[in-house]
mmCIF file with all atom_site columns, C-alpha atoms in Angstrom:
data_model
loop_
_atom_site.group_PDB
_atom_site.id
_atom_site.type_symbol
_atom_site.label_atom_id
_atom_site.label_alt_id
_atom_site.label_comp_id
_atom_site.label_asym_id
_atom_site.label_entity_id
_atom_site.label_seq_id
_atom_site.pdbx_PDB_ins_code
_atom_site.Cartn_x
_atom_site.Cartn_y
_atom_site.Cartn_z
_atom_site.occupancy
_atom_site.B_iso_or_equiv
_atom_site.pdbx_formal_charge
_atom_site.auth_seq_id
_atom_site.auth_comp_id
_atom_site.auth_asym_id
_atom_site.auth_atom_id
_atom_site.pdbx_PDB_model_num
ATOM 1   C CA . UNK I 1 1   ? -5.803  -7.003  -12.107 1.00 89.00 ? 265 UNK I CA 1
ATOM 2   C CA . UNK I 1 2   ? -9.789  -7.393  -12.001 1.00 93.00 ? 266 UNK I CA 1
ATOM 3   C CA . UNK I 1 3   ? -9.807  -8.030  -15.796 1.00 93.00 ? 267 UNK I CA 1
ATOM 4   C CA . UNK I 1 4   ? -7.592  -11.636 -14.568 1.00 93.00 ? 268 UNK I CA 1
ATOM 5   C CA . UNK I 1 5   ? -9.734  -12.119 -11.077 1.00 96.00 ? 269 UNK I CA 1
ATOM 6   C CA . UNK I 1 6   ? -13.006 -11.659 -13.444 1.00 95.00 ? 270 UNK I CA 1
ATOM 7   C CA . UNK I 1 7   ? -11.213 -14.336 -16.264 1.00 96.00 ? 271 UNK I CA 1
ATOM 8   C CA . UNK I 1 8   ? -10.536 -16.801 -13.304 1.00 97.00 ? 272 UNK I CA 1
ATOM 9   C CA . UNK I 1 9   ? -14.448 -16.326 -11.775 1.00 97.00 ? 273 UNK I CA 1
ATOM 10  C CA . UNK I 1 10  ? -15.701 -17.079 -15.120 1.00 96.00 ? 274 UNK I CA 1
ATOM 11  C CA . UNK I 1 11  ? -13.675 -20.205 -15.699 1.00 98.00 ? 275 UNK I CA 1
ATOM 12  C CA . UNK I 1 12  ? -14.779 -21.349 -12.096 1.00 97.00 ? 276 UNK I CA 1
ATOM 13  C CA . UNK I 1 13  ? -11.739 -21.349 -10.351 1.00 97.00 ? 277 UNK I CA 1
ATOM 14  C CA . UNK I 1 14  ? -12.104 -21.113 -6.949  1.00 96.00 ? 278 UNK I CA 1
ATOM 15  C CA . UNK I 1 15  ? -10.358 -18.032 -5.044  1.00 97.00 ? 279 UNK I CA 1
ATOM 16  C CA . UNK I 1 16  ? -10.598 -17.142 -1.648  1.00 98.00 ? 280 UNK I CA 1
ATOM 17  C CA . UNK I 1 17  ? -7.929  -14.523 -1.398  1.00 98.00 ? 281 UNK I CA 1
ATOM 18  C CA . UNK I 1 18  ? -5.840  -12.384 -3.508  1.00 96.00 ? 282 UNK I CA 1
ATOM 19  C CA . UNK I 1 19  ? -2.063  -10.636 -2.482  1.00 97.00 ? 283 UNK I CA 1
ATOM 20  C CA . UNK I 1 20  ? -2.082  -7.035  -3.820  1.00 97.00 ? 284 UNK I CA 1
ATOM 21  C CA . UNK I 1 21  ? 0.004   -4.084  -3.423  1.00 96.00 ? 285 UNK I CA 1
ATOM 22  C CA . UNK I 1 22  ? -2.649  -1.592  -1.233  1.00 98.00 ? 286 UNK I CA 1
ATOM 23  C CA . UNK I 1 23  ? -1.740  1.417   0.881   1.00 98.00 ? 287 UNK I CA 1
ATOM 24  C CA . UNK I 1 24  ? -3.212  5.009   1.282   1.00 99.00 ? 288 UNK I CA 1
ATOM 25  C CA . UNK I 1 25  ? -0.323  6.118   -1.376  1.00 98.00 ? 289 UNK I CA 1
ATOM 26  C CA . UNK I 1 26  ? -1.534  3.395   -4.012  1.00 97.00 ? 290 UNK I CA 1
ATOM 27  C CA . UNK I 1 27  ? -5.601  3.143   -3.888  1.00 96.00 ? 291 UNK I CA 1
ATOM 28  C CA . UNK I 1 28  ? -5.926  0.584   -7.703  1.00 96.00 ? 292 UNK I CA 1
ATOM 29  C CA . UNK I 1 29  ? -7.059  -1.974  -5.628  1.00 96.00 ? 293 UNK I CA 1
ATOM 30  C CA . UNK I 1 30  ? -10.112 -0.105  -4.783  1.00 96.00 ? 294 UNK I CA 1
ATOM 31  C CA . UNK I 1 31  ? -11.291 1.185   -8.054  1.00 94.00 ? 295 UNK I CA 1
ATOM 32  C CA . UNK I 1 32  ? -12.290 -2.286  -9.810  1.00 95.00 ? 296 UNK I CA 1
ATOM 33  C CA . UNK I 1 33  ? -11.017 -4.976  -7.992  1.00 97.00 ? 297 UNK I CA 1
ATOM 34  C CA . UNK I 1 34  ? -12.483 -4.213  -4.671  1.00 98.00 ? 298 UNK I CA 1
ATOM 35  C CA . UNK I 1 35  ? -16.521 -4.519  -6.035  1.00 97.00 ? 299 UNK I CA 1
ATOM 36  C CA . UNK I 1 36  ? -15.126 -8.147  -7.795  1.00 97.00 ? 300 UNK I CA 1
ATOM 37  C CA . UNK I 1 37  ? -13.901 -9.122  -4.807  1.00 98.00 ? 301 UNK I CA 1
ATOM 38  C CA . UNK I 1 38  ? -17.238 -8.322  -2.465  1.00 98.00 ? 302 UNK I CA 1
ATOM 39  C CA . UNK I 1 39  ? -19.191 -9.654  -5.239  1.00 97.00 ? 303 UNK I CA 1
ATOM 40  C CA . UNK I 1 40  ? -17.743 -13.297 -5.215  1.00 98.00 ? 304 UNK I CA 1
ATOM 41  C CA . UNK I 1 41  ? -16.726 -13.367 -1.388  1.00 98.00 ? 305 UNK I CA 1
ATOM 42  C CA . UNK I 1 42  ? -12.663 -12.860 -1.959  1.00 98.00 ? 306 UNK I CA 1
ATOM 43  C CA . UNK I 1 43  ? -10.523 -11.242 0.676   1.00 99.00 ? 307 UNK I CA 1
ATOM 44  C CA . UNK I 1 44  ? -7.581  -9.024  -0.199  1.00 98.00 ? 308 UNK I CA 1
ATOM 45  C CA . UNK I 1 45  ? -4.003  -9.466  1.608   1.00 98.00 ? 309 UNK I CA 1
ATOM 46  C CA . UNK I 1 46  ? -2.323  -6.544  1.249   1.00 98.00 ? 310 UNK I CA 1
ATOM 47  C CA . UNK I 1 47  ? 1.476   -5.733  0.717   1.00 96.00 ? 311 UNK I CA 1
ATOM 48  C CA . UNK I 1 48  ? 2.817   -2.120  0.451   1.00 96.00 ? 312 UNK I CA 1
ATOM 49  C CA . UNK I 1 49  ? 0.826   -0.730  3.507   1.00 97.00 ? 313 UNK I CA 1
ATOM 50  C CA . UNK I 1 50  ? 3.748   0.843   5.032   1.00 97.00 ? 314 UNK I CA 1
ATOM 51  C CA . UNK I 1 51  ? 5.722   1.561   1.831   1.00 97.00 ? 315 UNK I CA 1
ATOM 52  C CA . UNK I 1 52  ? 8.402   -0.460  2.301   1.00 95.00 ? 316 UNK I CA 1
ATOM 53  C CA . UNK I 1 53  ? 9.101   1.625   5.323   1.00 94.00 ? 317 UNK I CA 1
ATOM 54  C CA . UNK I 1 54  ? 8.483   5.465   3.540   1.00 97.00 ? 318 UNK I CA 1
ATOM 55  C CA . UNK I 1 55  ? 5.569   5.434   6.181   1.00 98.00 ? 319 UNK I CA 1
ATOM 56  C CA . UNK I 1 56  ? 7.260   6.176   9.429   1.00 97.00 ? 320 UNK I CA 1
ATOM 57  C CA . UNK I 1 57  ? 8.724   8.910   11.633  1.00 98.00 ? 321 UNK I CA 1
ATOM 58  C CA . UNK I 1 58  ? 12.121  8.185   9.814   1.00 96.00 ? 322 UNK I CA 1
ATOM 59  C CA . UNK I 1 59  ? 10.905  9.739   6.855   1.00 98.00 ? 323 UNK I CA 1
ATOM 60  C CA . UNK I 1 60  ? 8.795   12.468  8.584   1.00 99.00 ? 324 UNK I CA 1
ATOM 61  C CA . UNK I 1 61  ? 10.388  16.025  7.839   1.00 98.00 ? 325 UNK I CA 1
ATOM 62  C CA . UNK I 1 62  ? 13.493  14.538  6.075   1.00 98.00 ? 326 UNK I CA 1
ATOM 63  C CA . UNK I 1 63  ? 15.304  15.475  2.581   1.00 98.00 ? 327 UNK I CA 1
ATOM 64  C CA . UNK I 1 64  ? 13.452  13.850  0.106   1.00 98.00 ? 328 UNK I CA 1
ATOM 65  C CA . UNK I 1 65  ? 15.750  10.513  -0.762  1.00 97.00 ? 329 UNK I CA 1
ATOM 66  C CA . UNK I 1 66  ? 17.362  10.182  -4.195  1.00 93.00 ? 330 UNK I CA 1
ATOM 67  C CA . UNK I 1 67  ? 18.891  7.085   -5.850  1.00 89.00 ? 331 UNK I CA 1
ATOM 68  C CA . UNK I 1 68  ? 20.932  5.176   -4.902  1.00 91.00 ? 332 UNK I CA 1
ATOM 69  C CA . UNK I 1 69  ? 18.247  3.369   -2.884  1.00 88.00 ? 333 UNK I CA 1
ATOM 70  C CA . UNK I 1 70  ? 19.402  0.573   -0.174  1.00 88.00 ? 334 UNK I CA 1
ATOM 71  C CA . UNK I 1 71  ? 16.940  -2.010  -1.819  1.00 87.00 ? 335 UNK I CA 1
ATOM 72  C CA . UNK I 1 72  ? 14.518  -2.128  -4.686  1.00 85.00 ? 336 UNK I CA 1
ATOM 73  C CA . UNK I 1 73  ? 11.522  -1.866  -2.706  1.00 89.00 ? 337 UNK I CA 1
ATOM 74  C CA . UNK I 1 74  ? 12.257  1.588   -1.793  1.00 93.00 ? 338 UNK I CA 1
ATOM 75  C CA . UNK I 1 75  ? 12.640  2.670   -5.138  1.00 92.00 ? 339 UNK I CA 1
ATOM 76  C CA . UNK I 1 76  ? 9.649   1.317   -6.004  1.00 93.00 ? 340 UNK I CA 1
ATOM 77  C CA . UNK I 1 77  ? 7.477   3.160   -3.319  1.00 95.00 ? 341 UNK I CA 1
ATOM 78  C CA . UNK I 1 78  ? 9.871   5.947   -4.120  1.00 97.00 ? 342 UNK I CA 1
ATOM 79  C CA . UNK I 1 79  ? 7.808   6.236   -7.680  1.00 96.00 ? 343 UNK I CA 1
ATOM 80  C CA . UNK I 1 80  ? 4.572   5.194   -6.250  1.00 97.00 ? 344 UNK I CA 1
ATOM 81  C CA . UNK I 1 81  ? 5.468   8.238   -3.677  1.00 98.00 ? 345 UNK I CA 1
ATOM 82  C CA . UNK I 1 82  ? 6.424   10.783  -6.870  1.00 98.00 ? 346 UNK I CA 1
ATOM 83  C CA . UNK I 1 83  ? 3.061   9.907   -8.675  1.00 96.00 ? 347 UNK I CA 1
ATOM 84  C CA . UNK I 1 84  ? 0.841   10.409  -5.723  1.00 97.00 ? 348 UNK I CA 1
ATOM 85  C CA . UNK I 1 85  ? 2.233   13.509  -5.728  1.00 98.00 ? 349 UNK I CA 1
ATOM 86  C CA . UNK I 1 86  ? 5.496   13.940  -4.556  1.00 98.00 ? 350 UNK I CA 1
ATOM 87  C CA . UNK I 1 87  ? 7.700   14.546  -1.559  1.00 99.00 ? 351 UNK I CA 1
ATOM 88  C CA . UNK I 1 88  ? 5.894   17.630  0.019   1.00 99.00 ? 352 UNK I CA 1
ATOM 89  C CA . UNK I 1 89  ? 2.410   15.661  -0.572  1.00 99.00 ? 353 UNK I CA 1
ATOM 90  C CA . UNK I 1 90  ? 3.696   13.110  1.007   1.00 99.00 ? 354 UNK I CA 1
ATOM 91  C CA . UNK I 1 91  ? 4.982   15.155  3.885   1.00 99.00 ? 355 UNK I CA 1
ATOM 92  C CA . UNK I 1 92  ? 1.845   16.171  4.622   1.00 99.00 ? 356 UNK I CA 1
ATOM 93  C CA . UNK I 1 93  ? 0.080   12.772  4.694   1.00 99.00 ? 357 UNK I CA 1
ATOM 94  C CA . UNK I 1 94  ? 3.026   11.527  7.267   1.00 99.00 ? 358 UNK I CA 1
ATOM 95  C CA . UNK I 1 95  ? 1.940   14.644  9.658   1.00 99.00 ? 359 UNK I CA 1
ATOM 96  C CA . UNK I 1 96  ? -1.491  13.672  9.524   1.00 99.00 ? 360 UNK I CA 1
ATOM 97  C CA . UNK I 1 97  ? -0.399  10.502  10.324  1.00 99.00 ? 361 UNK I CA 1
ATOM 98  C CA . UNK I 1 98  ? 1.534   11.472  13.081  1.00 99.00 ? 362 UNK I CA 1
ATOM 99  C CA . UNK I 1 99  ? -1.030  13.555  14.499  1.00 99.00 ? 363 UNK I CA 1
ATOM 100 C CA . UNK I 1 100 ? -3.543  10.546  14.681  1.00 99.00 ? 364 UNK I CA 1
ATOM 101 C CA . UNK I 1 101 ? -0.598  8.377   15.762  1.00 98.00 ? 365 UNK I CA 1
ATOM 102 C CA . UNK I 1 102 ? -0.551  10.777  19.081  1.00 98.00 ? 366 UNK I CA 1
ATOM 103 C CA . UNK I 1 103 ? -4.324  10.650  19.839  1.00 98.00 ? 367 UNK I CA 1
ATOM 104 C CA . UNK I 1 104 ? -3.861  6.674   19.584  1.00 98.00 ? 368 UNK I CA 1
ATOM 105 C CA . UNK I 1 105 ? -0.098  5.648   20.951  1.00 97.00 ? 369 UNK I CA 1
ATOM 106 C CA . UNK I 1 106 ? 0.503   4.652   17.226  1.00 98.00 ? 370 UNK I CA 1
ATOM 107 C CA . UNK I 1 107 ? 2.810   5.576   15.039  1.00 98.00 ? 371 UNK I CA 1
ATOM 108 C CA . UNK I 1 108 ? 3.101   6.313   11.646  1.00 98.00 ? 372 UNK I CA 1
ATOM 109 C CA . UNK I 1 109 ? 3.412   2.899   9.607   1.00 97.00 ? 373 UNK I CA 1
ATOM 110 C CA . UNK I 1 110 ? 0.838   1.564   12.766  1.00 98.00 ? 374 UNK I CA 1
ATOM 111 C CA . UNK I 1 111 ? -1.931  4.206   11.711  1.00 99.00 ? 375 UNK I CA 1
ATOM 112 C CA . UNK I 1 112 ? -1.213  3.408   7.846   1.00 99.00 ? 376 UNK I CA 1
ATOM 113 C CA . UNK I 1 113 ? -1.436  0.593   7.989   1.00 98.00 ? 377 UNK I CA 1
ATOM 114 C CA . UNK I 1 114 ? -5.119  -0.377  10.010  1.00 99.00 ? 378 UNK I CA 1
ATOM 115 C CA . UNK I 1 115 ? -6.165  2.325   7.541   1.00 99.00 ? 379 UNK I CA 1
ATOM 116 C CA . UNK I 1 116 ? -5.824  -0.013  4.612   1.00 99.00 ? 380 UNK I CA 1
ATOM 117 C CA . UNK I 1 117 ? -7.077  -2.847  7.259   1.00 98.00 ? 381 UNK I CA 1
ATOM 118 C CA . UNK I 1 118 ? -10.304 -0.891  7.471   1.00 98.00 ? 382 UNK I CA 1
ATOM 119 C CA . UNK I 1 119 ? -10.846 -0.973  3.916   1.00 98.00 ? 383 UNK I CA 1
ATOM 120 C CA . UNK I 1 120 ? -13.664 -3.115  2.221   1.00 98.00 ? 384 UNK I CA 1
ATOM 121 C CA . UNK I 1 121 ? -12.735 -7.051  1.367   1.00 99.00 ? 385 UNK I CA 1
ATOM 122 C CA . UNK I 1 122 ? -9.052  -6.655  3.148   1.00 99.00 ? 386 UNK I CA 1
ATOM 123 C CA . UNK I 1 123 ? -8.706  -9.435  5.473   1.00 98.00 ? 387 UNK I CA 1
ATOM 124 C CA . UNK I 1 124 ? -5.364  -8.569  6.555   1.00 98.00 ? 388 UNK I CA 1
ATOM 125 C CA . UNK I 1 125 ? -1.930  -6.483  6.288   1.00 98.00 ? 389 UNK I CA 1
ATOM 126 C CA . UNK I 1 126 ? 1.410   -8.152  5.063   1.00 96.00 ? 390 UNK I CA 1
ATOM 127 C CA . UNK I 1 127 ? 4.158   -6.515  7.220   1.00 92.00 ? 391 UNK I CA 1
ATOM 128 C CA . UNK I 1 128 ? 7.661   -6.846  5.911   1.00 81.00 ? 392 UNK I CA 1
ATOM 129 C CA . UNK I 1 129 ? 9.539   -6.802  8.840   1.00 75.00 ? 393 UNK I CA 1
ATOM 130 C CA . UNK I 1 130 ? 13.302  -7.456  8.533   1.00 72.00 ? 394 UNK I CA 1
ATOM 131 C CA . UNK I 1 131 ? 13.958  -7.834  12.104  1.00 75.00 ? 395 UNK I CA 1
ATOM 132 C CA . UNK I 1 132 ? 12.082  -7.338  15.116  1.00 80.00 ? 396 UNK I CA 1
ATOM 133 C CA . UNK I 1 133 ? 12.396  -3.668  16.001  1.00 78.00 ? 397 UNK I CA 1
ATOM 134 C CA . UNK I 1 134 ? 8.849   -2.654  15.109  1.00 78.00 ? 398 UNK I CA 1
ATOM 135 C CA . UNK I 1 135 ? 7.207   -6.589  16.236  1.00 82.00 ? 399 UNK I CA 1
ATOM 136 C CA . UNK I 1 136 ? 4.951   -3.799  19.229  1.00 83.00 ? 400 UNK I CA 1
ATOM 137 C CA . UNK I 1 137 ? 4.021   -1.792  16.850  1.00 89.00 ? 401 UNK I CA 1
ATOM 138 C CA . UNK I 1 138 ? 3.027   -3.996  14.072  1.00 87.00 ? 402 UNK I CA 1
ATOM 139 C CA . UNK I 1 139 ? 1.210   -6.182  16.892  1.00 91.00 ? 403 UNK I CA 1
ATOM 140 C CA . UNK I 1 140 ? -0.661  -3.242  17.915  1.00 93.00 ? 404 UNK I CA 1
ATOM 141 C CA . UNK I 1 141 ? -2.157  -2.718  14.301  1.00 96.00 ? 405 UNK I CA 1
ATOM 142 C CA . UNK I 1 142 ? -5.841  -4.814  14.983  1.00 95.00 ? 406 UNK I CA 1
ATOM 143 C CA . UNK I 1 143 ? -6.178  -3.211  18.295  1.00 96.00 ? 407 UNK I CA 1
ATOM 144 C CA . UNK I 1 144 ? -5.810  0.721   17.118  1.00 98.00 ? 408 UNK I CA 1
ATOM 145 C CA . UNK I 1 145 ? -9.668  1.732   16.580  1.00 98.00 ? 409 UNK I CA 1
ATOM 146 C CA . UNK I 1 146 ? -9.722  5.030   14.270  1.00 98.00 ? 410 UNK I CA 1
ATOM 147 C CA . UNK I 1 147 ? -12.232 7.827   14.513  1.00 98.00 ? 411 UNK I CA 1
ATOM 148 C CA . UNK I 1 148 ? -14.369 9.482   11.968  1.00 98.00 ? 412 UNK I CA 1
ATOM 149 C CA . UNK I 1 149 ? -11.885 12.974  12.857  1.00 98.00 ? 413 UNK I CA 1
ATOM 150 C CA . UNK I 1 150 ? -8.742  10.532  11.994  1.00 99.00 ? 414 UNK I CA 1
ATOM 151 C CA . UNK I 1 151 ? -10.284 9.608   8.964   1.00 98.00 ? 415 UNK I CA 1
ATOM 152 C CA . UNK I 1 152 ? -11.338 12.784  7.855   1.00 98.00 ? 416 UNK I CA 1
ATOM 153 C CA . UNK I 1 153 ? -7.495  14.501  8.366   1.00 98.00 ? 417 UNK I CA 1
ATOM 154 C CA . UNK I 1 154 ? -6.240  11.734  6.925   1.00 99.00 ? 418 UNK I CA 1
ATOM 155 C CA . UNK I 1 155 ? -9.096  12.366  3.803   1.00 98.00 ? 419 UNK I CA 1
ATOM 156 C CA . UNK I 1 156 ? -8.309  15.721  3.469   1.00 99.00 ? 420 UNK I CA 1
ATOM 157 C CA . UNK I 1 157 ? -4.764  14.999  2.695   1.00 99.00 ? 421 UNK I CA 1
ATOM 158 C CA . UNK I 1 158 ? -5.359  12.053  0.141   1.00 98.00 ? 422 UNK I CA 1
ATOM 159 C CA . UNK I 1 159 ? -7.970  14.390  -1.720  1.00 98.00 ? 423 UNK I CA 1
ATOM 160 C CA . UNK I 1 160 ? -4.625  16.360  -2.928  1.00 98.00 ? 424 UNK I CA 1
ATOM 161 C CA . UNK I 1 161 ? -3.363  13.118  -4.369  1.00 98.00 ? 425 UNK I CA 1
ATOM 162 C CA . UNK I 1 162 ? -3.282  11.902  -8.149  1.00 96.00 ? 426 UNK I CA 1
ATOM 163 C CA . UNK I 1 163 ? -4.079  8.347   -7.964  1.00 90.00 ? 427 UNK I CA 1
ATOM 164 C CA . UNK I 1 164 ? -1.821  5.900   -9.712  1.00 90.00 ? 428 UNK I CA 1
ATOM 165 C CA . UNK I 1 165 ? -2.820  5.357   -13.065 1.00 88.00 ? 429 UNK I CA 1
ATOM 166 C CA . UNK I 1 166 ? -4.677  2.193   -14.244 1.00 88.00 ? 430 UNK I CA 1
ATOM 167 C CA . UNK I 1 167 ? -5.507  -0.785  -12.698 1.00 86.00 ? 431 UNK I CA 1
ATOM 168 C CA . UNK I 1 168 ? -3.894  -2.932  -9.940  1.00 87.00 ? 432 UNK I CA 1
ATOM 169 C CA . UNK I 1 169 ? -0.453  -4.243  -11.360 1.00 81.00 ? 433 UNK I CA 1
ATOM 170 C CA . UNK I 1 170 ? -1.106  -2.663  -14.855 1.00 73.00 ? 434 UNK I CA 1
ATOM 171 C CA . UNK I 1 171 ? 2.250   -0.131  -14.271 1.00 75.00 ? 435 UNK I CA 1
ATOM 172 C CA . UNK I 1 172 ? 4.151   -2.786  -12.655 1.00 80.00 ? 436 UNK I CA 1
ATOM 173 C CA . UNK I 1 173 ? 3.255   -4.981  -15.943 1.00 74.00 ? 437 UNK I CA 1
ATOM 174 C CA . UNK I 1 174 ? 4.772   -2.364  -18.663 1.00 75.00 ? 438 UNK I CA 1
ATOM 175 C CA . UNK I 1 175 ? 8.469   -3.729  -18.741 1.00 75.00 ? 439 UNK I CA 1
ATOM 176 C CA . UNK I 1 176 ? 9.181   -0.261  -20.394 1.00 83.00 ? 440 UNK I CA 1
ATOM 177 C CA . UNK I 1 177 ? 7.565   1.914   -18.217 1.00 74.00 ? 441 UNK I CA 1
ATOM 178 C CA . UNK I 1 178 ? 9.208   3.382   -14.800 1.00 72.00 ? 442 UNK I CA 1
ATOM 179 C CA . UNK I 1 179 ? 7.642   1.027   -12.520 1.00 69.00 ? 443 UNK I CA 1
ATOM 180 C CA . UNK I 1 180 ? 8.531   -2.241  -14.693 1.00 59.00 ? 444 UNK I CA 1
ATOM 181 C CA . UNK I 1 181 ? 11.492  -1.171  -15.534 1.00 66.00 ? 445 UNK I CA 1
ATOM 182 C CA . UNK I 1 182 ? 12.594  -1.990  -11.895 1.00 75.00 ? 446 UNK I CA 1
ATOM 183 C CA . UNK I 1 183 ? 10.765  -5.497  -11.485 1.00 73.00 ? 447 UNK I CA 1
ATOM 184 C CA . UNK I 1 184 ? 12.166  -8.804  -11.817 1.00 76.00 ? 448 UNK I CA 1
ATOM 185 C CA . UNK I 1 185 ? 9.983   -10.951 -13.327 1.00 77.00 ? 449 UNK I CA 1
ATOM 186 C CA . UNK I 1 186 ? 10.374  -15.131 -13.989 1.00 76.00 ? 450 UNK I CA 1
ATOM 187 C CA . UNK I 1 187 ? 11.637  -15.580 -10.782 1.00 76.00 ? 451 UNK I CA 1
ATOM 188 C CA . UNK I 1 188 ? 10.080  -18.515 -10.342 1.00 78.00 ? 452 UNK I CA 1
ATOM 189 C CA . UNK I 1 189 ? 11.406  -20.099 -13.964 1.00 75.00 ? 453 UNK I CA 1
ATOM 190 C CA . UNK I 1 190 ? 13.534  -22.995 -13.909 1.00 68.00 ? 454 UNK I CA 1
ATOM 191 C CA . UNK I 1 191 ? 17.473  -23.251 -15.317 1.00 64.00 ? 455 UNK I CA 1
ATOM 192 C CA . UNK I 1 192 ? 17.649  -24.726 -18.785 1.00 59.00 ? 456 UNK I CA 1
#
């Protein structure tokens, strides 16, 4: 969180980039991190921009999904989705998506994911692709150039939305809390 990036300035330790979890459904990184990271020159790659798949035309006008969930990553967005402000919120935001997806040959995840591209101190997207079914789509992401309408439909829509509270990784850090509860953590620890 930008408490830690500030701690690791201050003790001179060099950082170039920082991995965060950033999409139009979870804006943290923007609120204290972002101004750290212009002020000492440190580009964000960002995870999450698609949702772990929640953004795309799969999801556009279906049932809202309920556990079980095929893998832990979509129950985590699945929360991050419910604290935005739940399914029918989130509906909306995947039309507006949609409709900017038409006026660009994008689609959904495509249009969500230059959006967080075009924020401040992101360098670049992390796309979790499992195969290569969306590899056209994901390659089109630098090359789809958004309007000031887009952006504005898209605003209008995120305006709704309660942001997620605290600061970047703060809910994923409460082991207790819904979003912990669901992490693994120390999975880089070595066997006794």
């Amino acid at each position: 969180n930008a408490t830690h990036v500030q701690a690791l300035v201050a003790a001179g330790v060099p950082l170039a980039t920082m991995q965060v979890q950033y999409s139009l459904i979870d804006d943290r990184p923007q609120r204290q991190l972002v101004a750290i990271c212009r002020k000492h020159a440190i580009h964000l790659l960002c995870y999450g921009a698609a949702a772990g798949g929640f953004f795309s035309e799969k999801w556009l006008d279906a049932p809202e999904p309920c556990e079980p969930f095929e893998n832990r990553s979509l129950r985590k967005y699945k929360l991050v989705i419910d604290d935005f402000g739940g399914w029918s919120l989130f509906q909306e935001l995947l039309v507006a998506l949609r409709r900017v997806g038409e006026r660009h040959d994008a689609d959904i995840a495509t249009v969500a994911s230059r959006l967080v591209l075009d924020r401040p101190m992101v360098a670049a997207v992390i796309i979790g692709g499992r195969n290569c079914d969306h590899l056209a789509s994901n390659r089109r992401i630098p090359d789809v150039q958004l309007t000031e309408q887009d952006r504005t439909e898209i605003d209008a829509v995120l305006a709704c939305a309660h942001p997620l509270e605290g600061d970047v990784f703060d809910l994923e850090r409460d082991r207790t809390g819904r979003h912990g509860s669901i992490m693994k953590y120390n999975l880089n620890a070595t066997a006794a």
